[in-house]
XYZ file of C-alpha atoms in Angstrom:
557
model
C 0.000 0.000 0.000
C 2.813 2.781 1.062
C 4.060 1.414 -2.844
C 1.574 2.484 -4.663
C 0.794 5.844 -2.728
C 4.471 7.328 -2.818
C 5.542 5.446 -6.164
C 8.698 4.333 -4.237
C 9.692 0.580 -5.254
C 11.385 -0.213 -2.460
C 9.693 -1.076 0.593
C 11.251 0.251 3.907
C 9.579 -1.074 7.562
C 11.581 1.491 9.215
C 10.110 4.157 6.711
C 6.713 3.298 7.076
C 6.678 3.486 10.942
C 7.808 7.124 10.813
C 5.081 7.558 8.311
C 2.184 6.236 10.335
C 3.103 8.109 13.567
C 2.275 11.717 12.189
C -1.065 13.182 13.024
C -2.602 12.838 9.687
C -6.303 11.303 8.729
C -5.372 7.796 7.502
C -8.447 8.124 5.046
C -6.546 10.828 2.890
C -3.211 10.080 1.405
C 0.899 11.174 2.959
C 1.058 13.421 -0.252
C -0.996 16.206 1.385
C 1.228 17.249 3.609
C 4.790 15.462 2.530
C 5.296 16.041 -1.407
C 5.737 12.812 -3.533
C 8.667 14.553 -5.592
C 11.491 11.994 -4.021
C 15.164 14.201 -3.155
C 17.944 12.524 -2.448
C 18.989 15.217 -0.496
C 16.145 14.504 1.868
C 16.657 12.482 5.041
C 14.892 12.220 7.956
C 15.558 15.857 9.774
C 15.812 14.821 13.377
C 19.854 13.671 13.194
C 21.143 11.639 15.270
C 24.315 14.723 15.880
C 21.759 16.914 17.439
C 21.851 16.720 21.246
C 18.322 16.491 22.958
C 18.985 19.534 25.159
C 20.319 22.076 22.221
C 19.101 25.754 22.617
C 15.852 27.293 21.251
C 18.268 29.388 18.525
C 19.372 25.742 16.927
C 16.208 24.678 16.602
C 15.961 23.281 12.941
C 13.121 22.779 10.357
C 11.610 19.499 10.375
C 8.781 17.232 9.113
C 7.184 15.921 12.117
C 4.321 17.907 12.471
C 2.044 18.860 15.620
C -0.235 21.453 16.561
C 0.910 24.793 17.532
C 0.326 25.518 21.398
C -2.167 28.644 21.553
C -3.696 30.371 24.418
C -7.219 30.020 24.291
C -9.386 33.919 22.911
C -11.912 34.706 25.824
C -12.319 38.399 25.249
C -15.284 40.506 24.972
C -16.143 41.345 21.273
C -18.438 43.854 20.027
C -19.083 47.797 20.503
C -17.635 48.987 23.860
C -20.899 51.133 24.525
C -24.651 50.905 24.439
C -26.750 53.224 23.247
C -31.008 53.532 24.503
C -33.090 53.078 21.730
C -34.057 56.368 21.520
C -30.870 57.554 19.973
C -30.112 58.229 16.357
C -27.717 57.550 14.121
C -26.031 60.698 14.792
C -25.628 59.882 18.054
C -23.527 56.771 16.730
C -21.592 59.355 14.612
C -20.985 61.566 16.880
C -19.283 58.952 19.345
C -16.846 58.974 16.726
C -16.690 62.106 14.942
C -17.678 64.436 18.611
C -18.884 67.681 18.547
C -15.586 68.956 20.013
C -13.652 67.733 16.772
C -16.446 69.721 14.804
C -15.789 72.811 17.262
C -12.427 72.633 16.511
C -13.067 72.471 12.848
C -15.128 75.173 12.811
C -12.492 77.475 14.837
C -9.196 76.385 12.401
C -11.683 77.300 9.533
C -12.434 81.017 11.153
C -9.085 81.408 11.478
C -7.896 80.427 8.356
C -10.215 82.524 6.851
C -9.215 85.800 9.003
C -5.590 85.059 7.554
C -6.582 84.916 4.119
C -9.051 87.921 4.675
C -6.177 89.827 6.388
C -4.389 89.834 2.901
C -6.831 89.899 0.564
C -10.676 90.809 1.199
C -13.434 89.046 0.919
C -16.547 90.798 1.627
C -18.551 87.494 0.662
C -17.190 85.410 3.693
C -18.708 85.574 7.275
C -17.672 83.686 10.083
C -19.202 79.807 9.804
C -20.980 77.814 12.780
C -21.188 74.912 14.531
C -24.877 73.938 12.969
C -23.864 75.161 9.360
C -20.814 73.323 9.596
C -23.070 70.056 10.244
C -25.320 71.139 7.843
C -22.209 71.363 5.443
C -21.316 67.583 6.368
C -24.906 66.479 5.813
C -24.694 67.827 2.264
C -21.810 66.208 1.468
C -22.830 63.153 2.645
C -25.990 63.524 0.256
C -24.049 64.032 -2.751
C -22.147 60.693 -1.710
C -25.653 59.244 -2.288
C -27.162 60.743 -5.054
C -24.315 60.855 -7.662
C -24.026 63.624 -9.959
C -20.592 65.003 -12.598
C -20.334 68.160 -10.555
C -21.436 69.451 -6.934
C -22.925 72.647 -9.391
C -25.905 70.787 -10.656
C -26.993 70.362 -6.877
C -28.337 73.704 -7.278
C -29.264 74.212 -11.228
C -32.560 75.372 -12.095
C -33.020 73.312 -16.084
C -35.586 70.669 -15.274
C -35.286 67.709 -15.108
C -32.012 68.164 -13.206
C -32.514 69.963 -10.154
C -32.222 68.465 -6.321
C -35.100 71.452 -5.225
C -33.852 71.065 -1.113
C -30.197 71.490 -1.677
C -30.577 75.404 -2.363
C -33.233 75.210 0.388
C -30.208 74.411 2.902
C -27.819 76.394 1.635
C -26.789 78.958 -1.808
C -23.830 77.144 -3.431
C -21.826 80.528 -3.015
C -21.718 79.884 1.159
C -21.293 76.018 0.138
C -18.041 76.883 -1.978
C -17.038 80.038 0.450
C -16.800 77.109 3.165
C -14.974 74.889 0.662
C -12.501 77.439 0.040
C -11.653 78.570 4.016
C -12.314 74.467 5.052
C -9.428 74.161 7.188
C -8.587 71.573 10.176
C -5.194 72.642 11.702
C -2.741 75.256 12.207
C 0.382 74.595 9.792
C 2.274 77.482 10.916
C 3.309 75.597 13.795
C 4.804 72.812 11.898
C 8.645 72.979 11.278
C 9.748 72.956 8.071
C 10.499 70.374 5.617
C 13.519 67.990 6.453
C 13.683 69.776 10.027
C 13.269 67.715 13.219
C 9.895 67.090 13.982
C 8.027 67.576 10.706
C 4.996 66.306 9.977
C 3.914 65.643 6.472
C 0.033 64.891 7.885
C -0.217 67.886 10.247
C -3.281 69.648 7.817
C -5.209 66.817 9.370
C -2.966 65.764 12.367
C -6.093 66.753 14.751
C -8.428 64.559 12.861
C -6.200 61.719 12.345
C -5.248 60.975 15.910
C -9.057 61.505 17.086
C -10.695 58.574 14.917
C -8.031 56.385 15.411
C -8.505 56.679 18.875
C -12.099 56.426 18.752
C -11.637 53.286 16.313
C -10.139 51.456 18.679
C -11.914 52.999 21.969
C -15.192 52.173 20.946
C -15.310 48.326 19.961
C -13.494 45.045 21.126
C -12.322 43.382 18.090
C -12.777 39.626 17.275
C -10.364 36.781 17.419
C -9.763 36.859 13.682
C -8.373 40.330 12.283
C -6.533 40.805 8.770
C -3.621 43.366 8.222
C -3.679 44.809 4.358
C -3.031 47.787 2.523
C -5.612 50.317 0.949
C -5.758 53.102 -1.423
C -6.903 56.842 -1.330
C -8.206 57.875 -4.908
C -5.528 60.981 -5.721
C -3.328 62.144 -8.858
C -2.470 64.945 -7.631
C 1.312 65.867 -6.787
C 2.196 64.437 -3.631
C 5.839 63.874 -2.458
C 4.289 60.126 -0.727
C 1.349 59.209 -3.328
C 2.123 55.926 -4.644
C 1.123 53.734 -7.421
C 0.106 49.972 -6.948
C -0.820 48.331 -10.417
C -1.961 45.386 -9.157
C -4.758 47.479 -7.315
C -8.241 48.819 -8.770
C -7.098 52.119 -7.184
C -3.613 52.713 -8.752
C -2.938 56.163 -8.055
C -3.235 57.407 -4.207
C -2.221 57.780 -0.437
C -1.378 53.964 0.662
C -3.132 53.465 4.109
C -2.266 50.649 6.031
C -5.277 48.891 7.776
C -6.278 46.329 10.583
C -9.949 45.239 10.035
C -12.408 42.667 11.004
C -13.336 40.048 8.390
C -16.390 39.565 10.309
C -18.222 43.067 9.345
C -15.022 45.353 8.315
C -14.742 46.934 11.031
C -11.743 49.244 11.035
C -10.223 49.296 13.696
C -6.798 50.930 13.311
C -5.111 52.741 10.267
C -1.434 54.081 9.415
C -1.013 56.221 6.475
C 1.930 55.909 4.332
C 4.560 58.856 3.952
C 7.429 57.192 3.139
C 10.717 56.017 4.680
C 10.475 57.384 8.556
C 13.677 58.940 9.430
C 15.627 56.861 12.398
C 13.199 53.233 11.916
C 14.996 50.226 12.239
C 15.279 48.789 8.745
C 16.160 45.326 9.605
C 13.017 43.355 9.578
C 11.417 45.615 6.930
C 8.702 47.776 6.767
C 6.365 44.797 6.091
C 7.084 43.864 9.911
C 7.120 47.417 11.238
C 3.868 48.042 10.008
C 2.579 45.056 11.692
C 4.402 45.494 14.836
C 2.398 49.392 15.228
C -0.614 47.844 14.044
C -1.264 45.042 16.327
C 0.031 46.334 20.015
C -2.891 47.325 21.051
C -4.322 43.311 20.968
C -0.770 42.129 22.630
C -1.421 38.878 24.809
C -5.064 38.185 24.325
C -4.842 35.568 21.720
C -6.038 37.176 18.383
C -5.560 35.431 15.542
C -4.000 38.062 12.365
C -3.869 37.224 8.833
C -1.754 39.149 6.003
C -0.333 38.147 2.711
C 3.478 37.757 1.054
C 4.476 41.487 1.300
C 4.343 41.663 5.358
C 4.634 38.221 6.708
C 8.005 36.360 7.750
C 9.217 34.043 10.055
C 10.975 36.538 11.885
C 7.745 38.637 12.561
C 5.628 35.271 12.982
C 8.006 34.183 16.015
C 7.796 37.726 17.647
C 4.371 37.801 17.383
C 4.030 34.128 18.788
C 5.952 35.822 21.710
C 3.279 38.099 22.328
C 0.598 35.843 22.309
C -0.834 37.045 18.984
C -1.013 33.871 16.064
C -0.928 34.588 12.674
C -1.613 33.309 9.006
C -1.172 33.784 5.481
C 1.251 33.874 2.471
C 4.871 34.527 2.070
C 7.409 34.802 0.000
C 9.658 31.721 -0.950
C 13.177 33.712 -0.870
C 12.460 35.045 2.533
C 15.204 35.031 4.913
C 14.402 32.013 7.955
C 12.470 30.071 5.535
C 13.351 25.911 4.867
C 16.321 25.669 2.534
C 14.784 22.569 1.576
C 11.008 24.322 0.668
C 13.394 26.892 -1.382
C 14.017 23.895 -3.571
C 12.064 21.678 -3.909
C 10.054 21.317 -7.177
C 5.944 19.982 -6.777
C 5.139 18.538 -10.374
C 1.629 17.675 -9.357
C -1.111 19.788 -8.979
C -2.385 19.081 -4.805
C 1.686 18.061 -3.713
C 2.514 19.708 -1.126
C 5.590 19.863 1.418
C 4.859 21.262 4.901
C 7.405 21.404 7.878
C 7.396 22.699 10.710
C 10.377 24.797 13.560
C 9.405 24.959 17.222
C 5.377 26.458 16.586
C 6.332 28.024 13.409
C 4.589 26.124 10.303
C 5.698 26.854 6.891
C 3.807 24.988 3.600
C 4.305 24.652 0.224
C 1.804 23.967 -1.990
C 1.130 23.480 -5.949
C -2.040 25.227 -7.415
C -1.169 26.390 -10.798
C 2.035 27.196 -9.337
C 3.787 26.853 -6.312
C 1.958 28.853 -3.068
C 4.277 29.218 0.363
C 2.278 29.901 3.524
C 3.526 30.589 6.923
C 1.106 29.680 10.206
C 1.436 30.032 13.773
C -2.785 28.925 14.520
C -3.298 26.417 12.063
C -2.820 22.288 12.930
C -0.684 21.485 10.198
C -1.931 18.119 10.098
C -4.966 18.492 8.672
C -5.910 18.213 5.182
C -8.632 19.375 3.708
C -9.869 19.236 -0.821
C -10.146 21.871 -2.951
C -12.214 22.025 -6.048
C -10.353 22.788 -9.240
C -12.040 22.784 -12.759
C -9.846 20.939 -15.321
C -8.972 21.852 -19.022
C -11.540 19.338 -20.117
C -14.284 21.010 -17.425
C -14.584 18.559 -14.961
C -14.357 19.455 -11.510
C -11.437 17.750 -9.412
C -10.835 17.624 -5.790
C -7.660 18.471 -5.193
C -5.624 17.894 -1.852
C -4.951 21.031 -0.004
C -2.945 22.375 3.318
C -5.545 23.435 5.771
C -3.634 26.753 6.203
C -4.851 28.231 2.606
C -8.707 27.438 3.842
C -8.006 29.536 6.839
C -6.273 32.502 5.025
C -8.868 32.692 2.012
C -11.316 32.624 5.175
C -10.227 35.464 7.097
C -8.101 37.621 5.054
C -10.191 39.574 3.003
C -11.049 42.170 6.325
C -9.697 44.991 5.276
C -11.040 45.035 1.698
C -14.452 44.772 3.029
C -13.499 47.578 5.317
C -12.520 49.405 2.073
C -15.761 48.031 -0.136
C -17.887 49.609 3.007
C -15.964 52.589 2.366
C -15.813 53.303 -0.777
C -19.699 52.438 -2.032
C -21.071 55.581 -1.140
C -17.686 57.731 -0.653
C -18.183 61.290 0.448
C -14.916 62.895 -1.005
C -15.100 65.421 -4.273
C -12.959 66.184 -6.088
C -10.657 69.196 -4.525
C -7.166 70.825 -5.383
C -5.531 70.045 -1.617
C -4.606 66.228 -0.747
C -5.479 66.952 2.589
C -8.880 67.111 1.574
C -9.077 63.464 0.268
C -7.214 62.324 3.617
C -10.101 64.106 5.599
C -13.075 62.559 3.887
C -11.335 59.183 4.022
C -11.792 59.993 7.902
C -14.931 61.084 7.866
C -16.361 57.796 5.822
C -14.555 55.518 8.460
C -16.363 56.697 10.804
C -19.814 56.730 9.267
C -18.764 53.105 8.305
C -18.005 51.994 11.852
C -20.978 54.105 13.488
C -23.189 52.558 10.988
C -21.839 48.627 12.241
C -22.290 49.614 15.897
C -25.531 50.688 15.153
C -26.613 47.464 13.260
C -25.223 45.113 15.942
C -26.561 47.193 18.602
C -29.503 44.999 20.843
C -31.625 48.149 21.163
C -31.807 49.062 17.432
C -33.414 45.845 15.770
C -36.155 46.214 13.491
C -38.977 43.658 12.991
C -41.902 43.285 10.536
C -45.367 42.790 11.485
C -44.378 38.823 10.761
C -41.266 39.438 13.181
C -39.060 39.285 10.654
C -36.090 41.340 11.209
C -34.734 44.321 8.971
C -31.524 44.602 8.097
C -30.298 47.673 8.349
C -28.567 49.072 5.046
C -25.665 52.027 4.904
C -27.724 53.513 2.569
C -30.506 54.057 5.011
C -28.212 54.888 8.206
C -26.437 57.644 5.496
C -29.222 58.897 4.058
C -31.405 59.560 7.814
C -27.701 60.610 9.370
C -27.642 63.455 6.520
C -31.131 64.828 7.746
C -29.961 64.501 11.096
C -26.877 66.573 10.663
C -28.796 69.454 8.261
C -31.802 69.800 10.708
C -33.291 72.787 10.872
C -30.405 74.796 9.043
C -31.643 76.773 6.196
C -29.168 78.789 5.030
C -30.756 79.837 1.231
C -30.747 83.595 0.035
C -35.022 84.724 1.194
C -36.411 86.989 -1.337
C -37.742 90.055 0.357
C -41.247 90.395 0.554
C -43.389 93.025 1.421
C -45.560 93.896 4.329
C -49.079 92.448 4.389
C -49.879 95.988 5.881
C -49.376 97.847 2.359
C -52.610 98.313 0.616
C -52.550 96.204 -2.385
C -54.278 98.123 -4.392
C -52.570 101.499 -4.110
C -48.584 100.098 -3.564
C -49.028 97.667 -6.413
C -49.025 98.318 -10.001
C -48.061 96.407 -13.367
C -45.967 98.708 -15.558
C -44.797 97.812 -18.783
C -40.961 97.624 -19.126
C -38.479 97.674 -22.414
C -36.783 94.538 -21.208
C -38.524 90.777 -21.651
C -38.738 88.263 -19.076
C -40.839 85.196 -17.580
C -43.804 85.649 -15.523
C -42.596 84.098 -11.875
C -46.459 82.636 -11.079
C -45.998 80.669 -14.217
C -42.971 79.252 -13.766
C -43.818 78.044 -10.613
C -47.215 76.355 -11.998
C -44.125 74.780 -14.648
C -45.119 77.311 -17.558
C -43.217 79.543 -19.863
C -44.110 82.762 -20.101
C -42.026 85.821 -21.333
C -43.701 89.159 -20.774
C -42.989 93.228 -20.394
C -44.913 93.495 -17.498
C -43.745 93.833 -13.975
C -44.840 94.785 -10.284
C -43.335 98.376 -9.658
C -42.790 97.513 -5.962
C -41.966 93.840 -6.174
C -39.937 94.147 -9.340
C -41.495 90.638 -10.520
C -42.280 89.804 -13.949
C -45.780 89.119 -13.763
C -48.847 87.749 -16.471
C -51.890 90.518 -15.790
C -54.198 88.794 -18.570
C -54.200 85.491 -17.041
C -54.344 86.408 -13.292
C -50.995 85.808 -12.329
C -50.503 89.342 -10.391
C -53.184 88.872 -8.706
C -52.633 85.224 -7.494
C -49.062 85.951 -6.385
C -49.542 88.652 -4.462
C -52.526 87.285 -2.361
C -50.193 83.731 -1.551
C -47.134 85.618 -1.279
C -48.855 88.273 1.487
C -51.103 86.171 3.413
């Protein structure tokens, strides 16, 4: 039987015995986790010149396989508060984006705007508030829902192509005069490039450091958590924008991420400015980015996945040490990985060659070509079949290392983090890259509001039926923008006259040189161009068809 399975036509007792004692399901064949392709290099790796009592640091690769020890995850999970049911979904915003950060906004902007003012005038500007500011926001977050070329048609007049309560809320000259002085820190303070204590983020330093707080302050993350890389839409000119081909965003600000697989929750975030001055460059900045992004989950037994470009042995082991166990790809050149893996060649598609150094796993594995995983959390003796559709389109099961089902499981957290995101995005287009960084912000936290909101107990919906509703981003965006507008209405009124002029006598049509359209009639959806006009209203209005008279008595009353 061990003939036919390896191909081998000698027969060796001794060989077979070592075979049979690994952990493996005797129902699926030794290829899965020892590759068939025979080495004559190979031997077995526990030699007889090592002494029984060497040091943790001569520890050396090996075959025999066990599971790695792991403390057990008893943690609390979920959002760290609870909110009464009568509370809105700004109240889940605002536990993330507070009304002091908005206070503060509103301040840097005044004073930004003084500066400017100070050098050249603007008589248009006047000093912006805490409530228009919101009401600001809650636009934004509208056009982030209803999709149009340019934030200018918001407030056109050509039918069909009007949104009638955006100039209700506010004229689009205050919405681009707050554009213009938007501001969220002082950068006069900041030294100067290539001085000590730069900072390449301070426009948004402020804003940066309070939702990554609150990202991590306000929910207990779950076992499983995935370390990946995003992308902030910009083409602008940018001394650290970056360009990833492989990525559907090419062109941006790199952001690394920590997120939940679970719901894509984000919990923490780094963004990318290029080599830091003084960082230890010996591991990498694959392992330093890991390192800042998982300290805050040190010795509670979370379980982190990440591909090839930040895993290693190296950062595998230290992580071990802290008590966090990790998963996923990695490349086959990297330094502390088996000399043997490095070479061996797996003709067949399912072989596979797994070994294993102190709790450190490392597998190799042929799909269409060869895969290398590393695992700390992962019983490398199980085996599990993949499905594969051949050239002739069958479908094949195919033997597979138990560590790929567990990293195609749980590693796709922080694109759904970024899928969340980027669905109903609230950034325009601007001419600062601050801008883009501060919307990116902004949508985290709406994102992770809106999750706390849907898990929360005291915010479940049922049918009549008792069915429950699932609560959509759309709908938590779309009631969170009437929320934040309120009762602003910031839109130019049209002065009217007192209801104690007489009508009769401080009214009159006159006839003008200059054509226009008769206001009643537009309203009522007509066209209309007359020569007639109120001489105290200065209104075009139709006398034959009773429009002056109909205007005035609803526009008086």
């Amino acid at each position: 039987m061990a003939d036919s399975s390896d191909g081998d036509s000698s027969f060796s007792y001794s060989k077979f015995y070592e075979n049979i004692q690994e952990p493996l399901d005797q129902d699926i064949e030794s290829d899965i986790s020892i590759s068939p392709v025979s080495s004559p290099d190979v031997s077995p790796l526990s030699s007889d010149n090592e002494s029984e009592n060497e040091d943790d640091e001569n520890v050396t690769w090996r075959r025999e396989l066990r599971k790695p020890v792991n403390i057990a995850f008893s943690e609390q999970v979920g959002a760290a508060f609870e909110l009464s049911a009568e509370e809105k979904e700004i109240d889940f915003f605002l536990k993330f984006f507070s009304e002091d950060l908005m206070s503060h906004l509103v301040r840097e902007t005044n004073l930004y705007a003084d500066k400017c003012i100070a050098n050249k005038p603007d008589p248009k500007w006047k000093p912006v508030t805490l409530e228009e500011l919101k009401a600001y926001f809650g636009i934004n977050i509208v056009f982030s829902i209803v999709q149009i070329p340019s934030y200018t048609l918001a407030w056109t007049s050509k039918w069909p192509f009007s949104l009638p309560a955006i100039p209700q809320i506010m004229q689009r000259e205050r919405y681009e005069k707050i554009n213009q002085y938007f501001h969220c820190n002082d950068v006069s303070q900041n030294p100067p490039r290539r001085a000590p204590g730069h900072d390449k983020l301070c426009h948004v330093r402020p804003v940066l450091d309070e939702i990554g707080d609150k990202c991590v302050e306000n929910y207990h993350p779950f076992r499983e958590q995935s370390v990946d890389e995003g992308m902030i839409a910009f083409k602008g000119r940018l001394s650290f924008k970056q360009y990833l081909p492989a990525k559907p965003t090419k062109f941006g600000i790199k952001v690394w991420e920590r997120a939940s697989p679970k719901n894509g929750y984000c919990h923490e975030f780094q963004v990318y400015t290029g080599k830091v001055d003084g960082a230890r460059t010996e591991e990498g900045l694959g392992y330093r980015v890991v390192k800042d992004l998982t300290r805050k989950i040190i010795g509670k037994g979370h379980h982190v996945y990440m591909d090839n470009f930040f895993s290693s042995p190296t950062l595998f082991n230290d992580l071990y040490d802290e008590q966090i166990y990790c998963c996923g790809t990695v490349r086959g050149n990297r330094k502390g990985m088996p000399e043997e893996m490095k070479k061996i060649k797996l003709k067949n598609h399912g072989d596979s060659l797994l070994m294993q150094k102190k709790e450190l796993c490392a597998a190799a594995w042929k799909d269409k070509k060869i895969v290398y995983y590393l695992s700390t959390n992962c019983d490398p003796s199980e085996n599990i079949s993949v499905q594969r559709k051949q050239k002739d389109g069958t479908i094949k099961d195919v033997p597979s290392p138990v560590i790929g089902q567990m990293y195609n499981k749980y590693m796709f957290g922080v694109d759904r983090a970024d899928q969340l995101r980027m669905v109903y995005s609230t950034c325009r287009k601007a001419l600062k890259w601050w801008k883009y960084l501060f919307w990116f912000c902004v949508d985290v936290a709406i994102v992770n509001s809106f999750i706390c909101m849907k898990e929360s107990p005291n915010h479940k919906q049922r049918t009549r039926t008792g069915r429950e509703i699932v609560k959509t981003q759309l709908n938590y965006r779309m009631e969170l923008a009437r929320q934040l507008i309120g009762n602003f209405r910031g839109a130019r009124k049209r002065k009217i006259v007192s209801n104690t002029d007489n009508c009769g006598q401080a009214h009159w049509p006159v006839k003008i040189q200059k054509r226009g359209r008769c206001k009643q009639c537009t309203s009522e959806k007509r066209r209309h161009e007359i020569y007639i006009q109120c001489k105290t209203c200065q209104i075009y209005l139709c006398v034959d068809n009773g429009c002056f008279e109909k205007w005035h008595v609803q526009n008086m009353q």
